[in-house]
Amino acid sequence: MSRWTFEPRHTAAEFCVRHMMVTYVRGHFKNVHGTLEFDPEAPAMARVEAVIDARGLWSGERDRDTHLKGPDFLNVERFPEITFRGRRVRLTGANEAVVVGDLTLRGVTRSINLHVRYLGQWQTPWWEHGVDKGPKTRAGFAATARINRHDYGVRWNSALDRGGVLVTTWR
């Protein structure tokens, strides 16, 4: 089993939220750190832990970002980190699995299913301080989950004049 470290420059946690009933707001967190213990010959034995710096939220609109970081949503002053700890892996295909784990958001921990796709391994150049350290093996994964914000105490919303609400499901 190999231990892999998330590379922050190539790692992001992204979100997509239904907004005003007719569009989606997307954003991301770039400051994601974590580890993965993974063997492609025994993927069901994998373990993963990730920490997201919630203060680094970016959606492309400063006022919205300020609101999302505030007490109505993530409350980053009180809860600066979002964490995920995988507990169990269920293979669903040759390169796909569901990782069952605990997501902690705003101090609330809930079990979620993280749908993961293994993208493979490859050799890439590796330079440190201007010195070629030779090729480095990297592995790629993509994962998605759907959560209900109410499960984490995020209740803020606003009714729209023509019916519906401002914010619905988070992905």
Short mmCIF file of N, CA and C in Angstrom, two decimals:
data_model
loop_
_atom_site.label_atom_id
_atom_site.label_comp_id
_atom_site.label_asym_id
_atom_site.label_seq_id
_atom_site.Cartn_x
_atom_site.Cartn_y
_atom_site.Cartn_z
N MET A 1 0.86 -1.18 0.00
CA MET A 1 0.00 0.00 0.00
C MET A 1 0.90 1.23 0.00
N SER A 2 0.65 2.12 -0.94
CA SER A 2 1.42 3.36 -1.04
C SER A 2 0.68 4.49 -0.35
N ARG A 3 1.44 5.37 0.27
CA ARG A 3 0.86 6.56 0.90
C ARG A 3 1.11 7.74 -0.03
N TRP A 4 0.04 8.39 -0.42
CA TRP A 4 0.09 9.53 -1.32
C TRP A 4 -0.31 10.78 -0.54
N THR A 5 0.26 11.90 -0.94
CA THR A 5 -0.07 13.18 -0.32
C THR A 5 -0.74 14.05 -1.38
N PHE A 6 -1.84 14.68 -1.02
CA PHE A 6 -2.51 15.58 -1.96
C PHE A 6 -1.55 16.71 -2.32
N GLU A 7 -1.48 17.03 -3.57
CA GLU A 7 -0.65 18.14 -4.01
C GLU A 7 -1.56 19.36 -4.18
N PRO A 8 -1.42 20.36 -3.30
CA PRO A 8 -2.36 21.49 -3.30
C PRO A 8 -2.50 22.20 -4.65
N ARG A 9 -1.45 22.29 -5.45
CA ARG A 9 -1.57 22.98 -6.74
C ARG A 9 -2.44 22.21 -7.73
N HIS A 10 -2.63 20.92 -7.51
CA HIS A 10 -3.42 20.11 -8.43
C HIS A 10 -4.67 19.53 -7.76
N THR A 11 -5.02 20.05 -6.60
CA THR A 11 -6.16 19.53 -5.84
C THR A 11 -7.12 20.67 -5.53
N ALA A 12 -8.41 20.41 -5.69
CA ALA A 12 -9.42 21.40 -5.33
C ALA A 12 -10.68 20.66 -4.88
N ALA A 13 -11.40 21.30 -3.99
CA ALA A 13 -12.74 20.85 -3.63
C ALA A 13 -13.68 21.88 -4.23
N GLU A 14 -14.64 21.43 -5.00
CA GLU A 14 -15.54 22.34 -5.70
C GLU A 14 -16.98 22.12 -5.25
N PHE A 15 -17.79 23.14 -5.41
CA PHE A 15 -19.20 23.01 -5.08
C PHE A 15 -20.05 23.62 -6.18
N CYS A 16 -21.29 23.17 -6.22
CA CYS A 16 -22.26 23.67 -7.18
C CYS A 16 -23.59 23.73 -6.44
N VAL A 17 -24.22 24.89 -6.42
CA VAL A 17 -25.45 25.10 -5.66
C VAL A 17 -26.51 25.69 -6.58
N ARG A 18 -27.69 25.14 -6.54
CA ARG A 18 -28.81 25.70 -7.31
C ARG A 18 -29.13 27.07 -6.74
N HIS A 19 -29.26 28.06 -7.63
CA HIS A 19 -29.40 29.45 -7.20
C HIS A 19 -30.56 30.10 -7.95
N MET A 20 -31.46 30.71 -7.20
CA MET A 20 -32.60 31.46 -7.75
C MET A 20 -33.47 30.61 -8.67
N MET A 21 -33.45 29.30 -8.50
CA MET A 21 -34.31 28.34 -9.20
C MET A 21 -33.99 28.19 -10.69
N VAL A 22 -33.10 29.03 -11.26
CA VAL A 22 -32.88 28.98 -12.70
C VAL A 22 -31.41 28.82 -13.10
N THR A 23 -30.50 28.82 -12.15
CA THR A 23 -29.08 28.73 -12.49
C THR A 23 -28.33 28.03 -11.36
N TYR A 24 -27.02 27.93 -11.51
CA TYR A 24 -26.16 27.33 -10.49
C TYR A 24 -25.03 28.29 -10.17
N VAL A 25 -24.63 28.31 -8.91
CA VAL A 25 -23.43 29.01 -8.48
C VAL A 25 -22.38 27.94 -8.23
N ARG A 26 -21.20 28.17 -8.79
CA ARG A 26 -20.10 27.23 -8.60
C ARG A 26 -18.97 27.96 -7.89
N GLY A 27 -18.21 27.19 -7.15
CA GLY A 27 -17.05 27.76 -6.47
C GLY A 27 -16.11 26.66 -6.06
N HIS A 28 -15.00 27.07 -5.46
CA HIS A 28 -14.04 26.06 -5.03
C HIS A 28 -13.21 26.51 -3.83
N PHE A 29 -12.54 25.53 -3.28
CA PHE A 29 -11.56 25.72 -2.22
C PHE A 29 -10.25 25.15 -2.77
N LYS A 30 -9.20 25.94 -2.83
CA LYS A 30 -7.93 25.45 -3.37
C LYS A 30 -6.99 24.92 -2.29
N ASN A 31 -7.15 25.34 -1.07
CA ASN A 31 -6.23 24.93 -0.01
C ASN A 31 -6.73 23.61 0.61
N VAL A 32 -6.48 22.52 -0.12
CA VAL A 32 -6.93 21.19 0.28
C VAL A 32 -5.69 20.34 0.57
N HIS A 33 -5.65 19.75 1.74
CA HIS A 33 -4.54 18.89 2.12
C HIS A 33 -5.09 17.54 2.54
N GLY A 34 -4.30 16.51 2.36
CA GLY A 34 -4.75 15.21 2.78
C GLY A 34 -3.80 14.11 2.39
N THR A 35 -4.17 12.90 2.78
CA THR A 35 -3.39 11.72 2.45
C THR A 35 -4.32 10.63 1.97
N LEU A 36 -3.76 9.78 1.16
CA LEU A 36 -4.47 8.63 0.62
C LEU A 36 -3.55 7.44 0.70
N GLU A 37 -4.03 6.37 1.29
CA GLU A 37 -3.31 5.11 1.25
C GLU A 37 -4.02 4.26 0.23
N PHE A 38 -3.28 3.88 -0.82
CA PHE A 38 -3.93 3.26 -1.98
C PHE A 38 -3.00 2.27 -2.67
N ASP A 39 -3.55 1.13 -3.01
CA ASP A 39 -2.86 0.12 -3.82
C ASP A 39 -3.80 -0.24 -4.95
N PRO A 40 -3.43 0.03 -6.23
CA PRO A 40 -4.33 -0.27 -7.33
C PRO A 40 -4.69 -1.76 -7.43
N GLU A 41 -3.87 -2.61 -6.82
CA GLU A 41 -4.16 -4.05 -6.83
C GLU A 41 -5.15 -4.43 -5.72
N ALA A 42 -5.34 -3.56 -4.75
CA ALA A 42 -6.28 -3.82 -3.65
C ALA A 42 -7.02 -2.53 -3.29
N PRO A 43 -7.78 -1.96 -4.22
CA PRO A 43 -8.40 -0.64 -3.98
C PRO A 43 -9.40 -0.63 -2.83
N ALA A 44 -10.00 -1.74 -2.51
CA ALA A 44 -10.99 -1.77 -1.43
C ALA A 44 -10.35 -1.49 -0.06
N MET A 45 -9.03 -1.58 0.02
CA MET A 45 -8.33 -1.34 1.28
C MET A 45 -7.92 0.13 1.44
N ALA A 46 -8.26 0.97 0.49
CA ALA A 46 -7.83 2.37 0.51
C ALA A 46 -8.37 3.11 1.74
N ARG A 47 -7.59 4.10 2.16
CA ARG A 47 -8.00 5.00 3.24
C ARG A 47 -7.66 6.42 2.82
N VAL A 48 -8.53 7.35 3.17
CA VAL A 48 -8.31 8.75 2.78
C VAL A 48 -8.72 9.68 3.91
N GLU A 49 -7.95 10.76 4.05
CA GLU A 49 -8.29 11.85 4.96
C GLU A 49 -8.00 13.15 4.24
N ALA A 50 -8.90 14.10 4.35
CA ALA A 50 -8.73 15.39 3.68
C ALA A 50 -9.16 16.52 4.60
N VAL A 51 -8.46 17.64 4.47
CA VAL A 51 -8.77 18.85 5.22
C VAL A 51 -8.85 20.00 4.22
N ILE A 52 -9.96 20.71 4.25
CA ILE A 52 -10.19 21.85 3.37
C ILE A 52 -10.19 23.11 4.23
N ASP A 53 -9.42 24.10 3.83
CA ASP A 53 -9.43 25.39 4.50
C ASP A 53 -10.65 26.17 3.99
N ALA A 54 -11.70 26.21 4.79
CA ALA A 54 -12.96 26.85 4.38
C ALA A 54 -12.79 28.34 4.15
N ARG A 55 -11.77 28.95 4.76
CA ARG A 55 -11.55 30.39 4.59
C ARG A 55 -11.15 30.74 3.17
N GLY A 56 -10.72 29.74 2.39
CA GLY A 56 -10.27 29.98 1.03
C GLY A 56 -11.36 29.85 -0.02
N LEU A 57 -12.62 29.82 0.40
CA LEU A 57 -13.73 29.72 -0.54
C LEU A 57 -13.67 30.82 -1.58
N TRP A 58 -13.92 30.46 -2.84
CA TRP A 58 -13.97 31.43 -3.94
C TRP A 58 -15.09 31.05 -4.88
N SER A 59 -16.00 31.99 -5.15
CA SER A 59 -17.09 31.75 -6.11
C SER A 59 -17.08 32.78 -7.23
N GLY A 60 -16.13 33.70 -7.20
CA GLY A 60 -16.03 34.70 -8.24
C GLY A 60 -16.76 35.99 -7.95
N GLU A 61 -17.40 36.08 -6.81
CA GLU A 61 -18.17 37.30 -6.45
C GLU A 61 -17.85 37.60 -4.98
N ARG A 62 -17.10 38.67 -4.73
CA ARG A 62 -16.60 38.97 -3.38
C ARG A 62 -17.69 39.06 -2.32
N ASP A 63 -18.79 39.78 -2.61
CA ASP A 63 -19.84 39.92 -1.60
C ASP A 63 -20.49 38.57 -1.29
N ARG A 64 -20.70 37.76 -2.31
CA ARG A 64 -21.27 36.42 -2.08
C ARG A 64 -20.29 35.57 -1.25
N ASP A 65 -19.00 35.64 -1.58
CA ASP A 65 -18.00 34.87 -0.83
C ASP A 65 -18.02 35.26 0.65
N THR A 66 -18.12 36.56 0.91
CA THR A 66 -18.18 37.04 2.29
C THR A 66 -19.40 36.46 3.00
N HIS A 67 -20.55 36.45 2.32
CA HIS A 67 -21.77 35.89 2.91
C HIS A 67 -21.61 34.39 3.14
N LEU A 68 -21.06 33.67 2.16
CA LEU A 68 -20.89 32.22 2.31
C LEU A 68 -19.92 31.85 3.43
N LYS A 69 -18.92 32.70 3.66
CA LYS A 69 -17.96 32.45 4.74
C LYS A 69 -18.51 32.83 6.11
N GLY A 70 -19.60 33.59 6.13
CA GLY A 70 -20.16 34.11 7.38
C GLY A 70 -21.03 33.11 8.12
N PRO A 71 -21.64 33.55 9.22
CA PRO A 71 -22.43 32.67 10.09
C PRO A 71 -23.65 32.04 9.43
N ASP A 72 -24.21 32.66 8.39
CA ASP A 72 -25.38 32.07 7.72
C ASP A 72 -25.04 30.77 7.00
N PHE A 73 -23.76 30.61 6.60
CA PHE A 73 -23.36 29.43 5.83
C PHE A 73 -22.22 28.69 6.52
N LEU A 74 -20.98 28.91 6.14
CA LEU A 74 -19.86 28.11 6.66
C LEU A 74 -19.34 28.55 8.02
N ASN A 75 -19.55 29.81 8.37
CA ASN A 75 -19.09 30.34 9.65
C ASN A 75 -17.60 30.03 9.86
N VAL A 76 -16.77 30.49 8.92
CA VAL A 76 -15.35 30.12 8.91
C VAL A 76 -14.57 30.68 10.10
N GLU A 77 -15.05 31.73 10.73
CA GLU A 77 -14.36 32.23 11.92
C GLU A 77 -14.41 31.18 13.04
N ARG A 78 -15.52 30.52 13.16
CA ARG A 78 -15.69 29.50 14.20
C ARG A 78 -15.27 28.10 13.72
N PHE A 79 -15.47 27.81 12.42
CA PHE A 79 -15.17 26.49 11.86
C PHE A 79 -14.31 26.66 10.60
N PRO A 80 -13.01 26.90 10.76
CA PRO A 80 -12.17 27.20 9.60
C PRO A 80 -11.87 26.00 8.70
N GLU A 81 -12.16 24.79 9.15
CA GLU A 81 -11.83 23.60 8.35
C GLU A 81 -13.06 22.74 8.08
N ILE A 82 -13.05 22.13 6.92
CA ILE A 82 -14.00 21.09 6.55
C ILE A 82 -13.16 19.83 6.41
N THR A 83 -13.59 18.73 7.02
CA THR A 83 -12.78 17.51 6.97
C THR A 83 -13.59 16.33 6.44
N PHE A 84 -12.87 15.40 5.83
CA PHE A 84 -13.45 14.13 5.39
C PHE A 84 -12.50 13.01 5.80
N ARG A 85 -13.07 11.98 6.39
CA ARG A 85 -12.29 10.80 6.78
C ARG A 85 -13.02 9.56 6.26
N GLY A 86 -12.42 8.90 5.26
CA GLY A 86 -13.01 7.70 4.69
C GLY A 86 -12.95 6.53 5.66
N ARG A 87 -14.03 5.79 5.78
CA ARG A 87 -14.10 4.65 6.69
C ARG A 87 -14.18 3.30 5.98
N ARG A 88 -14.75 3.32 4.76
CA ARG A 88 -15.00 2.05 4.07
C ARG A 88 -15.04 2.31 2.57
N VAL A 89 -14.56 1.35 1.79
CA VAL A 89 -14.55 1.47 0.33
C VAL A 89 -15.34 0.31 -0.25
N ARG A 90 -16.26 0.64 -1.15
CA ARG A 90 -17.04 -0.38 -1.87
C ARG A 90 -16.78 -0.20 -3.35
N LEU A 91 -16.18 -1.21 -3.99
CA LEU A 91 -15.90 -1.13 -5.42
C LEU A 91 -17.20 -1.22 -6.20
N THR A 92 -17.31 -0.37 -7.23
CA THR A 92 -18.52 -0.38 -8.07
C THR A 92 -18.18 -0.59 -9.54
N GLY A 93 -16.90 -0.69 -9.86
CA GLY A 93 -16.46 -0.90 -11.23
C GLY A 93 -14.96 -1.06 -11.24
N ALA A 94 -14.39 -1.25 -12.43
CA ALA A 94 -12.95 -1.46 -12.56
C ALA A 94 -12.14 -0.28 -12.02
N ASN A 95 -12.63 0.94 -12.23
CA ASN A 95 -11.93 2.15 -11.78
C ASN A 95 -12.82 3.05 -10.94
N GLU A 96 -13.87 2.48 -10.36
CA GLU A 96 -14.82 3.29 -9.60
C GLU A 96 -15.13 2.64 -8.27
N ALA A 97 -15.41 3.51 -7.30
CA ALA A 97 -15.73 3.03 -5.96
C ALA A 97 -16.58 4.07 -5.24
N VAL A 98 -17.20 3.63 -4.17
CA VAL A 98 -17.87 4.55 -3.25
C VAL A 98 -17.09 4.48 -1.95
N VAL A 99 -16.63 5.64 -1.49
CA VAL A 99 -15.94 5.73 -0.21
C VAL A 99 -16.95 6.28 0.78
N VAL A 100 -17.26 5.49 1.78
CA VAL A 100 -18.16 5.92 2.84
C VAL A 100 -17.29 6.54 3.93
N GLY A 101 -17.64 7.75 4.30
CA GLY A 101 -16.82 8.42 5.31
C GLY A 101 -17.57 9.51 6.02
N ASP A 102 -16.87 10.16 6.92
CA ASP A 102 -17.45 11.20 7.75
C ASP A 102 -17.01 12.57 7.25
N LEU A 103 -17.99 13.40 6.90
CA LEU A 103 -17.75 14.78 6.50
C LEU A 103 -18.12 15.66 7.69
N THR A 104 -17.18 16.49 8.11
CA THR A 104 -17.43 17.44 9.19
C THR A 104 -17.42 18.85 8.60
N LEU A 105 -18.56 19.53 8.78
CA LEU A 105 -18.78 20.86 8.24
C LEU A 105 -19.50 21.66 9.32
N ARG A 106 -18.98 22.81 9.68
CA ARG A 106 -19.58 23.65 10.74
C ARG A 106 -19.67 22.90 12.06
N GLY A 107 -18.74 21.99 12.32
CA GLY A 107 -18.71 21.26 13.58
C GLY A 107 -19.68 20.09 13.64
N VAL A 108 -20.38 19.82 12.56
CA VAL A 108 -21.35 18.72 12.49
C VAL A 108 -20.77 17.62 11.61
N THR A 109 -20.80 16.40 12.10
CA THR A 109 -20.26 15.26 11.34
C THR A 109 -21.40 14.37 10.89
N ARG A 110 -21.40 14.07 9.59
CA ARG A 110 -22.40 13.18 8.99
C ARG A 110 -21.68 12.22 8.06
N SER A 111 -22.25 11.04 7.93
CA SER A 111 -21.73 10.06 6.98
C SER A 111 -22.20 10.42 5.58
N ILE A 112 -21.27 10.37 4.62
CA ILE A 112 -21.63 10.63 3.22
C ILE A 112 -20.99 9.57 2.33
N ASN A 113 -21.51 9.44 1.13
CA ASN A 113 -20.94 8.58 0.11
C ASN A 113 -20.18 9.45 -0.88
N LEU A 114 -18.91 9.18 -1.03
CA LEU A 114 -18.06 9.89 -1.99
C LEU A 114 -17.86 8.96 -3.18
N HIS A 115 -18.35 9.35 -4.34
CA HIS A 115 -18.25 8.54 -5.55
C HIS A 115 -16.92 8.88 -6.23
N VAL A 116 -16.04 7.90 -6.31
CA VAL A 116 -14.66 8.13 -6.72
C VAL A 116 -14.34 7.39 -8.01
N ARG A 117 -13.59 8.07 -8.86
CA ARG A 117 -13.10 7.45 -10.11
C ARG A 117 -11.58 7.56 -10.10
N TYR A 118 -10.93 6.40 -10.26
CA TYR A 118 -9.47 6.34 -10.34
C TYR A 118 -9.08 6.64 -11.78
N LEU A 119 -8.23 7.66 -11.97
CA LEU A 119 -7.84 8.11 -13.31
C LEU A 119 -6.52 7.51 -13.78
N GLY A 120 -5.80 6.85 -12.89
CA GLY A 120 -4.56 6.20 -13.27
C GLY A 120 -3.34 6.82 -12.62
N GLN A 121 -2.18 6.25 -12.99
CA GLN A 121 -0.89 6.73 -12.49
C GLN A 121 0.00 7.03 -13.68
N TRP A 122 0.91 7.99 -13.50
CA TRP A 122 1.84 8.34 -14.56
C TRP A 122 3.07 9.00 -13.95
N GLN A 123 4.14 9.04 -14.73
CA GLN A 123 5.39 9.67 -14.32
C GLN A 123 5.41 11.12 -14.81
N THR A 124 5.83 12.03 -13.95
CA THR A 124 5.95 13.44 -14.34
C THR A 124 7.30 13.97 -13.87
N PRO A 125 7.79 15.02 -14.48
CA PRO A 125 9.05 15.63 -14.01
C PRO A 125 8.86 16.18 -12.60
N TRP A 126 9.93 16.23 -11.83
CA TRP A 126 9.87 16.78 -10.48
C TRP A 126 11.10 17.62 -10.23
N TRP A 127 10.88 18.89 -10.00
CA TRP A 127 11.97 19.82 -9.73
C TRP A 127 11.79 20.41 -8.34
N GLU A 128 12.91 20.52 -7.60
CA GLU A 128 12.92 21.20 -6.31
C GLU A 128 14.10 22.15 -6.29
N HIS A 129 13.81 23.41 -6.02
CA HIS A 129 14.85 24.44 -5.91
C HIS A 129 15.77 24.44 -7.13
N GLY A 130 15.18 24.28 -8.33
CA GLY A 130 15.94 24.32 -9.57
C GLY A 130 16.71 23.06 -9.89
N VAL A 131 16.52 22.00 -9.10
CA VAL A 131 17.24 20.75 -9.31
C VAL A 131 16.27 19.68 -9.78
N ASP A 132 16.63 18.99 -10.86
CA ASP A 132 15.80 17.90 -11.38
C ASP A 132 15.94 16.69 -10.45
N LYS A 133 14.87 16.35 -9.76
CA LYS A 133 14.87 15.22 -8.83
C LYS A 133 14.39 13.94 -9.51
N GLY A 134 14.29 13.99 -10.84
CA GLY A 134 13.86 12.81 -11.58
C GLY A 134 12.36 12.70 -11.63
N PRO A 135 11.85 11.72 -12.34
CA PRO A 135 10.39 11.60 -12.44
C PRO A 135 9.77 11.20 -11.10
N LYS A 136 8.55 11.63 -10.95
CA LYS A 136 7.78 11.31 -9.74
C LYS A 136 6.48 10.66 -10.20
N THR A 137 6.09 9.60 -9.53
CA THR A 137 4.84 8.93 -9.86
C THR A 137 3.68 9.67 -9.21
N ARG A 138 2.69 9.98 -10.00
CA ARG A 138 1.49 10.66 -9.50
C ARG A 138 0.28 9.79 -9.82
N ALA A 139 -0.75 9.96 -9.02
CA ALA A 139 -2.02 9.26 -9.25
C ALA A 139 -3.13 10.30 -9.31
N GLY A 140 -4.13 10.02 -10.13
CA GLY A 140 -5.23 10.96 -10.27
C GLY A 140 -6.56 10.32 -9.89
N PHE A 141 -7.40 11.12 -9.24
CA PHE A 141 -8.73 10.69 -8.82
C PHE A 141 -9.69 11.86 -9.01
N ALA A 142 -10.93 11.55 -9.27
CA ALA A 142 -12.00 12.55 -9.27
C ALA A 142 -13.12 11.98 -8.39
N ALA A 143 -13.75 12.84 -7.61
CA ALA A 143 -14.77 12.37 -6.69
C ALA A 143 -15.91 13.37 -6.61
N THR A 144 -17.11 12.87 -6.39
CA THR A 144 -18.28 13.72 -6.21
C THR A 144 -19.12 13.22 -5.04
N ALA A 145 -19.86 14.13 -4.45
CA ALA A 145 -20.80 13.80 -3.37
C ALA A 145 -21.92 14.83 -3.41
N ARG A 146 -23.04 14.45 -2.90
CA ARG A 146 -24.17 15.38 -2.76
C ARG A 146 -24.51 15.42 -1.27
N ILE A 147 -24.63 16.64 -0.75
CA ILE A 147 -24.99 16.78 0.66
C ILE A 147 -26.21 17.67 0.79
N ASN A 148 -26.89 17.53 1.91
CA ASN A 148 -28.01 18.39 2.24
C ASN A 148 -27.49 19.40 3.27
N ARG A 149 -27.46 20.67 2.91
CA ARG A 149 -26.91 21.70 3.78
C ARG A 149 -27.62 21.77 5.13
N HIS A 150 -28.90 21.40 5.16
CA HIS A 150 -29.64 21.42 6.42
C HIS A 150 -29.07 20.42 7.42
N ASP A 151 -28.47 19.32 6.93
CA ASP A 151 -27.86 18.33 7.82
C ASP A 151 -26.70 18.93 8.61
N TYR A 152 -26.16 20.04 8.14
CA TYR A 152 -25.00 20.68 8.77
C TYR A 152 -25.36 22.02 9.42
N GLY A 153 -26.65 22.24 9.61
CA GLY A 153 -27.10 23.45 10.29
C GLY A 153 -27.11 24.70 9.43
N VAL A 154 -27.04 24.54 8.11
CA VAL A 154 -27.09 25.70 7.21
C VAL A 154 -28.54 25.88 6.78
N ARG A 155 -29.21 26.84 7.39
CA ARG A 155 -30.64 26.99 7.17
C ARG A 155 -31.02 28.28 6.43
N TRP A 156 -30.09 29.22 6.28
CA TRP A 156 -30.42 30.50 5.67
C TRP A 156 -30.99 30.31 4.28
N ASN A 157 -32.01 31.09 3.96
CA ASN A 157 -32.57 31.11 2.63
C ASN A 157 -33.41 32.37 2.49
N SER A 158 -33.89 32.61 1.29
CA SER A 158 -34.73 33.76 1.04
C SER A 158 -35.76 33.37 -0.02
N ALA A 159 -37.02 33.65 0.27
CA ALA A 159 -38.08 33.34 -0.69
C ALA A 159 -38.01 34.32 -1.87
N LEU A 160 -38.33 33.81 -3.05
CA LEU A 160 -38.34 34.64 -4.26
C LEU A 160 -39.76 35.13 -4.54
N ASP A 161 -39.88 36.30 -5.13
CA ASP A 161 -41.19 36.91 -5.40
C ASP A 161 -42.12 36.02 -6.21
N ARG A 162 -41.57 35.30 -7.17
CA ARG A 162 -42.40 34.46 -8.05
C ARG A 162 -42.47 33.01 -7.59
N GLY A 163 -42.08 32.75 -6.38
CA GLY A 163 -42.08 31.39 -5.84
C GLY A 163 -40.68 30.81 -5.86
N GLY A 164 -40.48 29.80 -5.06
CA GLY A 164 -39.17 29.18 -4.97
C GLY A 164 -38.30 29.89 -3.95
N VAL A 165 -37.06 29.42 -3.86
CA VAL A 165 -36.12 29.97 -2.88
C VAL A 165 -34.79 30.28 -3.57
N LEU A 166 -33.96 31.07 -2.89
CA LEU A 166 -32.70 31.53 -3.43
C LEU A 166 -31.68 30.38 -3.55
N VAL A 167 -31.61 29.49 -2.52
CA VAL A 167 -30.59 28.45 -2.46
C VAL A 167 -31.25 27.09 -2.27
N THR A 168 -30.82 26.09 -3.05
CA THR A 168 -31.33 24.72 -2.83
C THR A 168 -30.15 23.77 -2.56
N THR A 169 -30.05 22.67 -3.25
CA THR A 169 -29.10 21.58 -2.97
C THR A 169 -27.66 21.96 -3.25
N TRP A 170 -26.76 21.48 -2.41
CA TRP A 170 -25.31 21.63 -2.62
C TRP A 170 -24.79 20.35 -3.24
N ARG A 171 -23.86 20.48 -4.21
CA ARG A 171 -23.16 19.32 -4.77
C ARG A 171 -21.68 19.56 -4.69
#
